[in-house]
Amino acid sequence: MFKKSITSKTSAPLRSSDRRKLRNQIVKDFDVSPPEDGDLLVPEGIQSAKFTTHSGEEQGVVYIDSLTNDPLWFTIGKATTVYIPTVYTLWKRPLLFQISTPAPALQKVMGGADLMIPGVTSLSHHSSPQLPSLALDTLVAVTEYRKNVPMAIGRLGLTSDELKEIIITGKDVKGKAVLVLHSYKDALWETGSKSVPPEEMVVPKIANDNANEEDGPQEVESDPIGEATSAVDQLAIDDQSSLPSEAQNEAGPSNANPSPEPSSTTPSDMDALLRLSLLQAISTLVSSSAVFPIPSTQFLQSYLQSSRPYNAPPLDLKKSTYKNLTKFLKAVDKEGLIKVKEFKGDGGLSVLSVNKSHPDIVSFKKGFKTAGDVEEKGKRKEEKAKEEKGRVVLMVIKELWKPVNQSLAFFEEIGKRTTDLYTPQELRALVSSYISEHSLVHPTEPQYIILDDLLKNVFRKKNENVEFLKRDEVIARLFEQMQSWFSVQREGDQEAMVKKGTLKPIVITTKIRAGRKACTIVTGLEPYSISYEDMAEELKKVCAGATSFGAIPGSSTKGGKELMEVMVQGKHAAVVKEMLIGKGVPKKFVEEVDLTAVKKK
């Protein structure tokens, strides 16, 4: 919601009665105890200001601390009493239920994305050991896994009961868990003091009848591997240090209350994990491309290891009661789950077949994500990343406008800086906001705008006596009263190059020189930070022809600097265009001119 800068009116202090009303409402809504803490959340001198988001789609009110200038609360929509805390407020007092997520997923949330269901690791609250049922759209805070510092605020995209069921069963469910409204480092946070989050939240102690329970967040107990035995459950919890890196970054089901330090794995734990992995492997072998016999070591690495729960440690026969793979396979052979045979010589033990009709297999239900699932997903992500890396990333080119002449009065009236540069989208939002605030839409012809004294002085032309203008015409006339600028930022550049004027396209001209010899000339590379020398060298290799670069005879800029060009022998306009697009130049900023036909005439 606050991905980009917001437009806000001048803030004004709340009246004492309005402040008390706001404080009492927040104390009631968020169950603040003791009530005196409401003064911390709604301090004396708190101010309010109306705001409009960058897109102009959302409007609301923000409440600001007059001492620190930090936004503390905000509302969305008109005449609403649903007050939403900012991260500045939650860093003072944790008011919301918290949803934790791994650091990689949290970075995406702070970049403006919603939190997806696979990214949820736990639900908790600082004062509630037992979580109540939370309805759809309930306000929640998003924290980093194993930390209790709120980093984002949003609304639940499903009920907490539905979310807890997904966490416990490990179901692979898609969708949004939290619709993020505001986060650390977004445009709303930037309007404040830009303070950083605390290392850890100090939460008030809540009286508890159970003396053995610790203070602090209580997380939802989850069973990451569904129908596995309790021994495997504990193993998955205690051995988090063994998680595959993909599983740690994967936004999926997670354990609850993980131990700070991994505990030793008992032989019974490993036996249970081995059996669970075997049941999973057998249940999938029938539909796979497995060709029997399978050597025992290959059966372990390719089937058993990949069939274990994704958040369980690797299978280690030395930590089991069997001590080696041969004894384990022979034991399950006696149960009738598989058929093994030991070949003479170097053949060793091999798996001849699996028994899909065994009662344990018939009654087995997966119910969990395997290490193979995560590995396969990781491979797909790597392939997608490679494709993305090979994809041409266009230059970020922005059309900008600066207030000058009559437009200065408009920006001064609405409280905006006259030295800043504005995008067309920002200008349309400012005009729309002004029209809405002053009720200037024509009552019977809504496509027309009533011109008040300010708009008349700014937008009416000389000797013109109009009282109404269409909305598009008002915006068009605003552009006429402003100075054009542009910015170009290539991939890897820390800052954009900003210049006055209108960005001109790169021109590729094909013409006849020296009688009948054709050549291709490229001009206008300067604003795009493309070297003429490098371009000439690349064209020489690609086109296998003579190239040259230098100043255009008789040309110069306003500063006295000569304009440059690159020339390559032959008709190579298509090659040059493809090369420029490969360097990130958008197609619309590449212009082709063919003068060869004109020359023949």
Coordinates of C-alpha atoms in Angstrom, one line a residue:
M1 CA 0.0 0.0 0.0
F2 CA 2.9 2.4 0.8
K3 CA 5.3 1.1 -1.8
K4 CA 5.8 4.6 -3.1
S5 CA 5.6 8.1 -1.6
I6 CA 2.3 9.4 -0.3
T7 CA 0.6 12.8 -0.7
S8 CA -0.4 14.3 2.6
K9 CA -1.9 17.6 3.7
T10 CA -0.5 19.8 6.4
S11 CA -0.9 18.1 9.8
A12 CA -2.9 19.7 12.6
P13 CA -3.0 18.9 16.4
L14 CA -6.0 17.0 17.7
R15 CA -8.2 18.8 20.1
S16 CA -8.0 17.4 23.7
S17 CA -11.4 15.9 23.5
D18 CA -10.6 14.2 20.2
R19 CA -7.3 12.9 21.5
R20 CA -9.0 11.4 24.6
K21 CA -11.7 9.8 22.3
L22 CA -8.9 8.3 20.1
R23 CA -7.0 7.0 23.1
N24 CA -10.0 5.4 24.7
Q25 CA -11.0 3.8 21.4
I26 CA -7.5 2.3 21.0
V27 CA -7.3 1.1 24.6
K28 CA -10.7 -0.7 24.1
D29 CA -9.9 -2.1 20.6
F30 CA -6.5 -3.5 21.5
D31 CA -7.2 -4.4 25.1
V32 CA -4.4 -2.2 26.5
S33 CA -3.7 -2.9 30.1
P34 CA -3.2 -0.9 32.2
P35 CA -5.4 1.8 30.5
E36 CA -2.8 4.4 31.5
D37 CA -0.5 3.0 28.8
G38 CA -2.9 4.6 26.3
D39 CA -1.0 7.8 26.8
L40 CA 2.1 6.1 25.4
L41 CA 0.3 5.0 22.3
V42 CA -1.6 8.3 21.8
P43 CA 0.7 10.9 23.3
E44 CA -0.1 14.5 24.1
G45 CA 0.1 16.8 21.1
I46 CA -0.6 14.0 18.6
Q47 CA -1.4 15.4 15.1
S48 CA -3.5 14.2 12.2
A49 CA -3.2 14.7 8.5
K50 CA -5.1 13.4 5.5
F51 CA -3.1 11.4 3.0
T52 CA -3.5 9.8 -0.5
T53 CA -1.4 6.9 -1.7
H54 CA 0.9 7.2 -4.8
S55 CA -1.7 5.6 -7.1
G56 CA -4.5 7.8 -5.8
E57 CA -6.6 4.8 -5.1
E58 CA -6.5 4.9 -1.3
Q59 CA -7.1 7.8 1.1
G60 CA -7.0 8.0 4.8
V61 CA -5.8 9.7 7.9
V62 CA -2.4 9.4 9.6
Y63 CA -1.8 10.3 13.3
I64 CA 1.7 11.7 14.0
D65 CA 3.7 12.1 17.2
S66 CA 4.5 15.8 17.3
L67 CA 7.8 15.2 19.1
T68 CA 9.4 12.6 16.9
N69 CA 7.3 13.1 13.8
D70 CA 6.7 9.3 13.7
P71 CA 3.4 8.1 12.2
L72 CA 1.8 6.1 15.0
W73 CA -1.6 5.2 13.6
F74 CA -3.5 5.4 10.3
T75 CA -6.9 4.7 8.9
I76 CA -8.0 3.7 5.4
G77 CA -11.1 5.1 3.8
K78 CA -13.4 7.9 4.9
A79 CA -15.2 8.2 8.3
T80 CA -13.7 4.9 9.6
T81 CA -12.7 4.2 13.2
V82 CA -10.5 1.2 12.4
Y83 CA -7.2 2.3 13.7
I84 CA -4.1 0.5 12.4
P85 CA -0.8 0.7 14.3
T86 CA 2.5 1.4 12.5
V87 CA 5.7 -0.3 13.2
Y88 CA 6.8 2.7 15.3
T89 CA 3.8 2.0 17.6
L90 CA 4.4 -1.8 17.8
W91 CA 8.0 -1.2 18.7
K92 CA 6.7 0.5 21.8
R93 CA 4.1 -2.1 22.7
P94 CA 3.3 -5.4 20.9
L95 CA -0.5 -5.1 20.4
L96 CA -1.1 -7.6 17.7
F97 CA -1.0 -11.4 17.2
Q98 CA 2.2 -12.2 15.4
I99 CA 2.9 -14.4 12.4
S100 CA 6.6 -15.4 11.9
T101 CA 8.3 -16.0 8.6
P102 CA 11.9 -16.8 7.5
A103 CA 14.2 -13.9 6.7
P104 CA 14.1 -14.3 2.9
A105 CA 10.3 -14.2 2.8
L106 CA 10.4 -11.2 5.2
Q107 CA 12.6 -9.3 2.8
K108 CA 10.0 -9.8 0.1
V109 CA 7.3 -8.6 2.4
M110 CA 9.3 -5.4 3.2
G111 CA 9.7 -4.9 -0.6
G112 CA 5.9 -4.6 -0.9
A113 CA 4.8 -8.2 -1.4
D114 CA 2.0 -9.9 0.6
L115 CA 3.0 -12.9 2.8
M116 CA 2.1 -16.2 1.2
I117 CA 0.7 -19.2 3.1
P118 CA 3.9 -21.3 2.5
G119 CA 5.9 -18.6 4.2
V120 CA 4.2 -18.9 7.6
T121 CA 6.2 -20.7 10.3
S122 CA 4.2 -20.0 13.4
L123 CA 1.4 -17.9 15.1
S124 CA 2.0 -16.3 18.6
H125 CA 1.0 -13.6 21.0
H126 CA 3.0 -12.0 23.8
S127 CA 0.2 -12.4 26.4
S128 CA -1.8 -15.4 25.2
P129 CA -0.5 -18.9 25.7
Q130 CA -3.6 -20.3 23.9
L131 CA -4.5 -18.6 20.6
P132 CA -8.2 -17.7 20.0
S133 CA -9.8 -18.2 16.6
L134 CA -8.9 -15.1 14.5
A135 CA -11.4 -14.2 11.8
L136 CA -10.6 -13.2 8.2
D137 CA -9.2 -9.7 7.9
T138 CA -7.9 -9.6 11.5
L139 CA -5.0 -7.2 12.0
V140 CA -1.7 -9.1 12.6
A141 CA 2.0 -8.3 12.8
V142 CA 4.7 -10.1 10.7
T143 CA 8.0 -11.0 12.4
E144 CA 11.1 -12.8 11.5
Y145 CA 11.3 -16.4 12.5
R146 CA 12.5 -16.8 16.1
K147 CA 12.3 -13.1 16.7
N148 CA 9.4 -11.0 18.2
V149 CA 10.0 -7.6 16.6
P150 CA 7.1 -6.5 14.3
M151 CA 8.4 -5.7 10.8
A152 CA 5.1 -5.4 9.0
I153 CA 1.3 -5.1 9.6
G154 CA -1.5 -6.6 7.6
R155 CA -4.8 -8.4 7.5
L156 CA -5.3 -12.2 7.6
G157 CA -6.1 -13.6 4.2
L158 CA -7.7 -16.7 5.9
T159 CA -8.8 -17.6 9.4
S160 CA -6.3 -18.6 12.0
D161 CA -7.9 -22.0 12.3
E162 CA -7.4 -22.7 8.6
L163 CA -3.8 -21.4 8.9
K164 CA -3.0 -23.6 11.9
E165 CA -4.4 -26.6 10.2
I166 CA -2.1 -26.0 7.2
I167 CA 0.9 -25.6 9.5
I168 CA 0.1 -28.8 11.5
T169 CA -0.7 -31.0 8.5
G170 CA 2.0 -29.7 6.3
K171 CA -0.4 -29.3 3.4
D172 CA 1.1 -27.6 0.3
V173 CA -1.5 -24.8 0.0
K174 CA -1.1 -21.7 -2.1
G175 CA -2.6 -18.3 -1.5
K176 CA -2.0 -15.2 0.7
A177 CA -1.8 -15.5 4.5
V178 CA -1.4 -11.8 5.2
L179 CA -2.4 -8.9 3.0
V180 CA 0.3 -6.4 4.0
L181 CA -0.7 -2.8 4.6
H182 CA 2.5 -1.3 6.0
S183 CA 6.0 -2.4 6.7
Y184 CA 9.4 -1.3 7.9
K185 CA 11.2 0.9 5.3
D186 CA 8.1 1.7 3.2
A187 CA 6.9 5.2 2.3
L188 CA 4.9 5.6 5.5
W189 CA 7.9 4.7 7.7
E190 CA 10.0 7.1 5.7
T191 CA 7.8 10.0 6.8
G192 CA 8.9 9.5 10.4
S193 CA 12.3 9.6 12.1
K194 CA 13.4 6.5 10.2
S195 CA 14.5 4.8 13.4
V196 CA 15.6 1.1 13.2
P197 CA 13.8 -1.8 14.9
P198 CA 14.9 -2.8 18.4
E199 CA 17.0 -5.9 18.7
E200 CA 14.3 -7.6 20.9
M201 CA 10.9 -6.5 22.2
V202 CA 10.5 -6.2 25.9
V203 CA 7.0 -7.3 26.5
P204 CA 5.0 -6.8 29.7
K205 CA 4.8 -9.9 32.0
I206 CA 1.3 -11.5 32.2
A207 CA 0.2 -13.4 35.2
N208 CA 0.0 -17.1 34.5
D209 CA -1.6 -19.8 36.7
N210 CA 1.0 -22.3 35.5
A211 CA 4.2 -21.5 37.3
N212 CA 6.2 -23.8 34.9
E213 CA 5.2 -21.8 31.8
E214 CA 7.7 -19.2 30.6
D215 CA 6.8 -15.6 29.9
G216 CA 6.9 -14.4 26.3
P217 CA 5.4 -15.6 23.0
Q218 CA 3.7 -19.0 23.0
E219 CA 3.7 -20.6 19.6
V220 CA 1.3 -23.0 18.0
E221 CA 2.4 -26.6 18.4
S222 CA 2.7 -28.1 15.0
D223 CA 3.4 -31.6 13.7
P224 CA 5.4 -31.2 10.5
I225 CA 5.2 -34.7 9.3
G226 CA 1.5 -35.5 9.8
E227 CA 0.9 -39.1 10.6
A228 CA 4.6 -39.9 11.6
T229 CA 5.3 -41.3 15.0
S230 CA 5.9 -39.1 18.0
A231 CA 9.6 -40.0 17.9
V232 CA 10.0 -38.7 14.4
D233 CA 8.1 -35.5 15.4
Q234 CA 10.6 -34.8 18.2
L235 CA 13.5 -35.6 15.8
A236 CA 12.3 -33.1 13.3
I237 CA 12.0 -30.4 16.0
D238 CA 15.4 -31.0 17.6
D239 CA 17.5 -31.3 14.5
Q240 CA 16.6 -28.0 12.8
S241 CA 20.3 -27.3 12.2
S242 CA 20.2 -30.2 9.7
L243 CA 17.5 -28.6 7.5
P244 CA 18.4 -28.3 3.8
S245 CA 19.1 -24.6 2.9
E246 CA 16.1 -24.8 0.5
A247 CA 13.9 -25.9 3.3
Q248 CA 15.0 -23.1 5.6
N249 CA 14.3 -20.5 2.9
E250 CA 11.2 -22.3 1.7
A251 CA 8.0 -20.6 2.9
G252 CA 6.4 -23.8 4.2
P253 CA 5.2 -25.6 7.3
S254 CA 7.6 -25.5 10.2
N255 CA 8.2 -26.9 13.6
A256 CA 7.0 -25.1 16.8
N257 CA 9.0 -24.1 19.8
P258 CA 12.4 -25.3 18.2
S259 CA 15.2 -26.0 20.6
P260 CA 18.0 -23.4 20.7
E261 CA 20.6 -26.1 20.4
P262 CA 20.1 -29.5 18.6
S263 CA 19.8 -32.4 20.9
S264 CA 21.4 -35.8 20.2
T265 CA 19.4 -38.2 18.0
T266 CA 18.4 -41.4 19.8
P267 CA 18.5 -44.8 17.9
S268 CA 14.7 -45.2 18.3
D269 CA 14.3 -41.8 16.7
M270 CA 16.4 -42.8 13.7
D271 CA 14.6 -46.2 13.4
A272 CA 11.2 -44.4 13.2
L273 CA 12.6 -42.0 10.6
L274 CA 14.0 -44.8 8.5
R275 CA 10.7 -46.7 8.5
L276 CA 8.7 -43.6 7.7
S277 CA 11.0 -42.8 4.7
L278 CA 10.8 -46.4 3.5
L279 CA 7.0 -46.4 3.6
Q280 CA 7.0 -43.1 1.6
A281 CA 9.5 -44.5 -0.9
I282 CA 7.6 -47.7 -1.5
S283 CA 4.3 -45.8 -2.0
T284 CA 5.9 -43.7 -4.8
L285 CA 8.1 -46.4 -6.5
V286 CA 5.3 -48.0 -8.4
S287 CA 4.4 -44.8 -10.3
S288 CA 8.1 -43.9 -10.8
S289 CA 10.6 -45.0 -13.4
A290 CA 12.5 -47.3 -11.0
V291 CA 14.1 -50.3 -12.7
F292 CA 14.8 -53.3 -10.5
P293 CA 17.1 -54.6 -9.1
I294 CA 18.4 -51.4 -7.4
P295 CA 21.7 -51.6 -5.5
S296 CA 21.3 -51.0 -1.8
T297 CA 23.4 -47.8 -1.7
Q298 CA 21.4 -46.4 -4.6
F299 CA 18.2 -47.3 -2.9
L300 CA 19.3 -45.4 0.2
Q301 CA 20.5 -42.2 -1.6
S302 CA 18.0 -42.0 -4.4
Y303 CA 14.8 -43.2 -2.7
L304 CA 15.1 -43.3 1.1
Q305 CA 16.9 -40.0 1.6
S306 CA 14.6 -38.1 -0.7
S307 CA 11.5 -39.6 0.9
R308 CA 12.3 -38.4 4.5
P309 CA 10.4 -35.4 5.8
Y310 CA 12.0 -32.2 4.5
N311 CA 12.7 -30.8 7.9
A312 CA 14.2 -34.0 9.3
P313 CA 17.9 -34.7 9.4
P314 CA 19.6 -37.0 6.8
L315 CA 19.2 -40.7 7.4
D316 CA 22.2 -42.1 9.3
L317 CA 22.3 -45.8 9.7
K318 CA 25.0 -45.6 12.4
K319 CA 22.6 -43.7 14.6
S320 CA 19.9 -46.4 14.4
T321 CA 19.7 -49.7 16.2
Y322 CA 20.5 -51.5 12.9
K323 CA 24.0 -49.8 12.6
N324 CA 24.3 -50.5 8.9
L325 CA 22.1 -50.5 5.8
T326 CA 22.3 -54.3 5.1
K327 CA 20.8 -55.2 8.5
F328 CA 18.0 -52.6 8.0
L329 CA 17.1 -53.9 4.5
K330 CA 17.1 -57.5 5.6
A331 CA 14.9 -56.7 8.6
V332 CA 12.2 -55.1 6.4
D333 CA 12.6 -57.9 3.9
K334 CA 11.5 -60.3 6.7
E335 CA 8.4 -58.1 7.3
G336 CA 7.5 -58.5 3.6
L337 CA 7.9 -54.8 2.7
I338 CA 10.6 -55.4 0.2
K339 CA 12.5 -58.3 -1.4
V340 CA 16.3 -58.2 -1.3
K341 CA 19.1 -60.5 -2.6
E342 CA 22.8 -60.5 -2.1
F343 CA 24.7 -61.1 -5.3
K344 CA 28.1 -62.8 -5.3
G345 CA 31.3 -61.0 -6.0
D346 CA 31.1 -57.2 -6.0
G347 CA 27.3 -57.1 -6.7
G348 CA 26.5 -56.7 -3.0
L349 CA 22.9 -56.4 -1.7
S350 CA 20.2 -55.2 -4.0
V351 CA 16.5 -54.5 -3.8
L352 CA 14.6 -56.8 -6.2
S353 CA 11.1 -55.5 -5.6
V354 CA 8.7 -53.7 -3.3
N355 CA 5.4 -54.9 -1.9
K356 CA 2.8 -52.3 -2.7
S357 CA 0.0 -54.4 -1.2
H358 CA 1.6 -54.7 2.3
P359 CA -1.0 -53.6 4.9
D360 CA 1.4 -50.9 6.2
I361 CA 1.6 -49.5 2.7
V362 CA -2.1 -49.7 2.1
S363 CA -2.9 -47.8 5.2
F364 CA 0.0 -45.3 4.8
K365 CA -0.8 -41.7 4.0
K366 CA 1.9 -39.2 3.2
G367 CA 0.7 -36.0 4.8
F368 CA 4.1 -34.3 4.7
K369 CA 6.6 -32.6 2.4
T370 CA 9.7 -34.6 1.6
A371 CA 13.3 -33.6 1.1
G372 CA 12.9 -34.7 -2.5
D373 CA 10.0 -32.3 -2.9
V374 CA 12.0 -29.4 -1.6
E375 CA 15.1 -30.4 -3.7
E376 CA 13.0 -30.6 -6.8
K377 CA 11.4 -27.2 -6.1
G378 CA 14.9 -25.8 -5.5
K379 CA 16.0 -27.0 -8.9
R380 CA 13.0 -25.4 -10.5
K381 CA 13.8 -22.2 -8.8
E382 CA 17.5 -22.3 -9.9
E383 CA 16.4 -22.9 -13.5
K384 CA 13.9 -20.0 -13.3
A385 CA 16.7 -17.8 -11.8
K386 CA 19.0 -18.7 -14.7
E387 CA 16.2 -17.8 -17.1
E388 CA 15.6 -14.5 -15.3
K389 CA 19.3 -13.8 -15.4
G390 CA 19.5 -14.3 -19.1
R391 CA 16.4 -12.1 -19.7
V392 CA 17.1 -8.6 -20.9
V393 CA 16.3 -6.1 -18.1
L394 CA 15.2 -2.8 -19.7
M395 CA 16.6 0.5 -18.6
V396 CA 14.4 2.3 -16.1
I397 CA 13.5 5.5 -18.0
K398 CA 11.2 8.0 -16.4
E399 CA 9.5 11.1 -17.8
L400 CA 9.7 13.9 -15.1
W401 CA 8.3 17.4 -14.8
K402 CA 9.4 20.4 -12.7
P403 CA 7.1 23.3 -11.7
V404 CA 7.9 26.6 -13.5
N405 CA 5.9 29.6 -14.6
Q406 CA 2.2 29.6 -13.7
S407 CA 2.3 26.1 -12.2
L408 CA 4.4 27.3 -9.3
A409 CA 1.3 28.8 -7.7
F410 CA -0.5 25.5 -7.9
F411 CA 2.3 23.6 -6.1
E412 CA 2.7 26.3 -3.4
E413 CA -1.1 26.2 -2.7
I414 CA -1.1 22.4 -2.2
G415 CA 2.0 22.5 -0.1
K416 CA 4.4 20.7 -2.4
R417 CA 8.0 21.5 -3.1
T418 CA 8.5 23.5 -6.3
T419 CA 12.1 22.3 -6.7
D420 CA 11.1 18.6 -6.9
L421 CA 10.6 16.6 -10.0
Y422 CA 7.3 14.7 -10.5
T423 CA 6.3 11.8 -12.7
P424 CA 3.1 12.1 -14.8
Q425 CA 1.4 9.6 -12.4
E426 CA 2.2 11.8 -9.4
L427 CA 0.9 14.9 -11.2
R428 CA -2.4 13.2 -12.1
A429 CA -2.8 12.1 -8.4
L430 CA -2.1 15.6 -7.1
V431 CA -4.6 17.2 -9.5
S432 CA -7.3 14.5 -8.7
S433 CA -6.7 15.0 -5.0
Y434 CA -7.1 18.8 -5.3
I435 CA -10.3 18.4 -7.3
S436 CA -11.7 15.9 -4.7
E437 CA -10.8 18.0 -1.7
H438 CA -12.4 21.2 -3.2
S439 CA -15.4 19.4 -4.7
L440 CA -14.7 20.8 -8.2
V441 CA -16.4 18.0 -10.2
H442 CA -19.3 19.4 -12.3
P443 CA -22.6 18.3 -10.7
T444 CA -24.3 17.3 -14.0
E445 CA -21.3 16.8 -16.3
P446 CA -18.8 14.8 -14.3
Q447 CA -16.2 14.7 -17.1
Y448 CA -15.8 18.5 -16.6
I449 CA -14.0 20.3 -13.8
I450 CA -15.1 23.6 -12.3
L451 CA -12.3 26.1 -12.3
D452 CA -11.8 27.9 -9.0
D453 CA -9.7 31.0 -8.7
L454 CA -6.4 29.1 -8.5
L455 CA -7.1 26.8 -11.5
K456 CA -8.3 29.8 -13.5
N457 CA -5.0 31.7 -12.8
V458 CA -2.9 28.6 -13.6
F459 CA -4.7 26.9 -16.5
R460 CA -6.7 29.6 -18.4
K461 CA -4.9 30.9 -21.5
K462 CA -4.6 34.5 -22.4
N463 CA -8.0 36.2 -23.2
E464 CA -9.7 32.9 -22.5
N465 CA -12.9 33.1 -20.4
V466 CA -13.9 29.4 -19.7
E467 CA -15.4 28.3 -16.4
F468 CA -15.1 24.5 -17.0
L469 CA -12.4 22.2 -18.5
K470 CA -12.3 18.4 -19.0
R471 CA -10.1 16.6 -16.5
D472 CA -7.6 15.5 -19.2
E473 CA -7.4 19.1 -20.4
V474 CA -6.6 20.3 -16.9
I475 CA -3.7 17.8 -16.6
A476 CA -2.5 18.6 -20.2
R477 CA -2.3 22.3 -19.4
L478 CA -0.4 21.5 -16.2
F479 CA 2.2 19.8 -18.3
E480 CA 2.4 22.8 -20.6
Q481 CA 3.2 25.0 -17.6
M482 CA 6.0 22.7 -16.4
Q483 CA 9.6 22.0 -17.5
S484 CA 10.4 18.6 -18.9
W485 CA 13.1 16.4 -17.4
F486 CA 14.0 12.7 -17.7
S487 CA 16.0 10.1 -15.8
V488 CA 17.8 7.0 -17.0
Q489 CA 19.0 4.2 -14.7
R490 CA 20.8 1.1 -16.1
E491 CA 21.0 -2.2 -14.3
G492 CA 23.8 -2.0 -11.7
D493 CA 23.8 1.8 -11.5
Q494 CA 23.3 3.0 -7.9
E495 CA 21.7 6.3 -9.0
A496 CA 19.8 7.4 -12.0
M497 CA 21.1 10.0 -14.4
V498 CA 18.7 12.9 -14.3
K499 CA 18.8 15.6 -17.0
K500 CA 16.7 18.5 -18.2
G501 CA 14.9 18.3 -21.5
T502 CA 13.0 15.6 -23.4
L503 CA 14.7 12.2 -23.9
K504 CA 15.4 11.7 -27.6
P505 CA 15.6 8.2 -29.1
I506 CA 18.7 6.6 -30.5
V507 CA 18.6 6.9 -34.3
I508 CA 19.9 4.2 -36.6
T509 CA 20.3 5.6 -40.1
T510 CA 21.0 3.5 -43.2
K511 CA 22.3 5.6 -46.1
I512 CA 24.5 5.5 -49.2
R513 CA 28.0 7.0 -49.0
A514 CA 30.9 7.1 -51.5
G515 CA 28.9 6.2 -54.6
R516 CA 27.0 2.9 -54.1
K517 CA 28.4 1.8 -50.7
A518 CA 25.8 1.5 -48.0
C519 CA 26.6 2.2 -44.3
T520 CA 24.7 2.2 -41.0
I521 CA 25.1 5.2 -38.7
V522 CA 24.1 5.3 -35.0
T523 CA 23.6 8.6 -33.1
G524 CA 22.1 9.7 -29.8
L525 CA 23.9 7.2 -27.4
E526 CA 24.9 9.9 -24.9
P527 CA 21.8 9.9 -22.6
Y528 CA 21.9 6.1 -22.4
S529 CA 25.5 6.0 -21.1
I530 CA 26.6 3.7 -24.0
S531 CA 30.2 4.2 -25.1
Y532 CA 30.6 5.0 -28.8
E533 CA 34.0 3.4 -28.8
D534 CA 32.7 0.2 -27.2
M535 CA 29.8 0.2 -29.6
A536 CA 32.1 0.5 -32.6
E537 CA 34.3 -2.4 -31.4
E538 CA 31.2 -4.7 -30.8
L539 CA 29.8 -3.9 -34.3
K540 CA 33.1 -4.6 -35.9
K541 CA 33.0 -8.2 -34.5
V542 CA 29.3 -8.8 -35.0
C543 CA 29.0 -7.3 -38.5
A544 CA 32.5 -8.3 -39.7
G545 CA 32.9 -4.9 -41.3
A546 CA 34.9 -1.8 -40.9
T547 CA 33.7 0.6 -38.2
S548 CA 34.6 4.1 -37.0
F549 CA 33.4 6.6 -34.4
G550 CA 33.9 10.3 -34.0
A551 CA 32.3 13.7 -33.9
I552 CA 29.5 14.6 -36.3
P553 CA 30.9 17.3 -38.6
G554 CA 29.5 20.8 -37.7
S555 CA 27.4 19.6 -34.7
S556 CA 27.6 20.7 -31.1
T557 CA 25.5 20.8 -28.0
K558 CA 24.5 23.9 -26.1
G559 CA 27.6 23.4 -23.9
G560 CA 29.8 23.4 -26.9
K561 CA 30.4 19.6 -26.8
E562 CA 30.4 17.9 -30.2
L563 CA 27.8 15.2 -30.9
M564 CA 29.2 11.7 -31.8
E565 CA 28.3 8.9 -34.1
V566 CA 29.2 5.3 -34.9
M567 CA 29.4 4.1 -38.5
V568 CA 29.6 0.5 -39.8
Q569 CA 29.9 -0.5 -43.4
G570 CA 26.8 -2.2 -44.9
K571 CA 23.1 -2.4 -44.0
H572 CA 23.0 -3.6 -40.4
A573 CA 20.1 -1.7 -38.9
A574 CA 18.4 -4.9 -37.6
V575 CA 21.7 -6.1 -36.0
V576 CA 22.3 -2.7 -34.3
K577 CA 18.7 -2.5 -33.0
E578 CA 19.0 -6.0 -31.5
M579 CA 22.3 -5.1 -29.9
L580 CA 20.8 -1.9 -28.3
I581 CA 17.8 -3.8 -27.0
G582 CA 20.2 -6.3 -25.5
K583 CA 21.9 -3.5 -23.7
G584 CA 18.6 -2.6 -22.1
V585 CA 17.3 0.2 -24.3
P586 CA 13.5 -0.1 -24.7
K587 CA 12.3 -0.6 -28.3
K588 CA 10.3 2.6 -28.3
F589 CA 13.6 4.6 -27.8
V590 CA 15.2 3.1 -30.9
E591 CA 14.3 4.8 -34.2
E592 CA 15.2 3.4 -37.7
V593 CA 15.6 5.7 -40.7
D594 CA 16.3 4.2 -44.2
L595 CA 17.7 6.7 -46.7
T596 CA 19.0 4.3 -49.2
A597 CA 15.7 4.4 -51.3
V598 CA 15.8 8.2 -51.3
K599 CA 19.4 8.2 -52.4
K600 CA 18.6 5.9 -55.4
K601 CA 16.0 8.4 -56.7

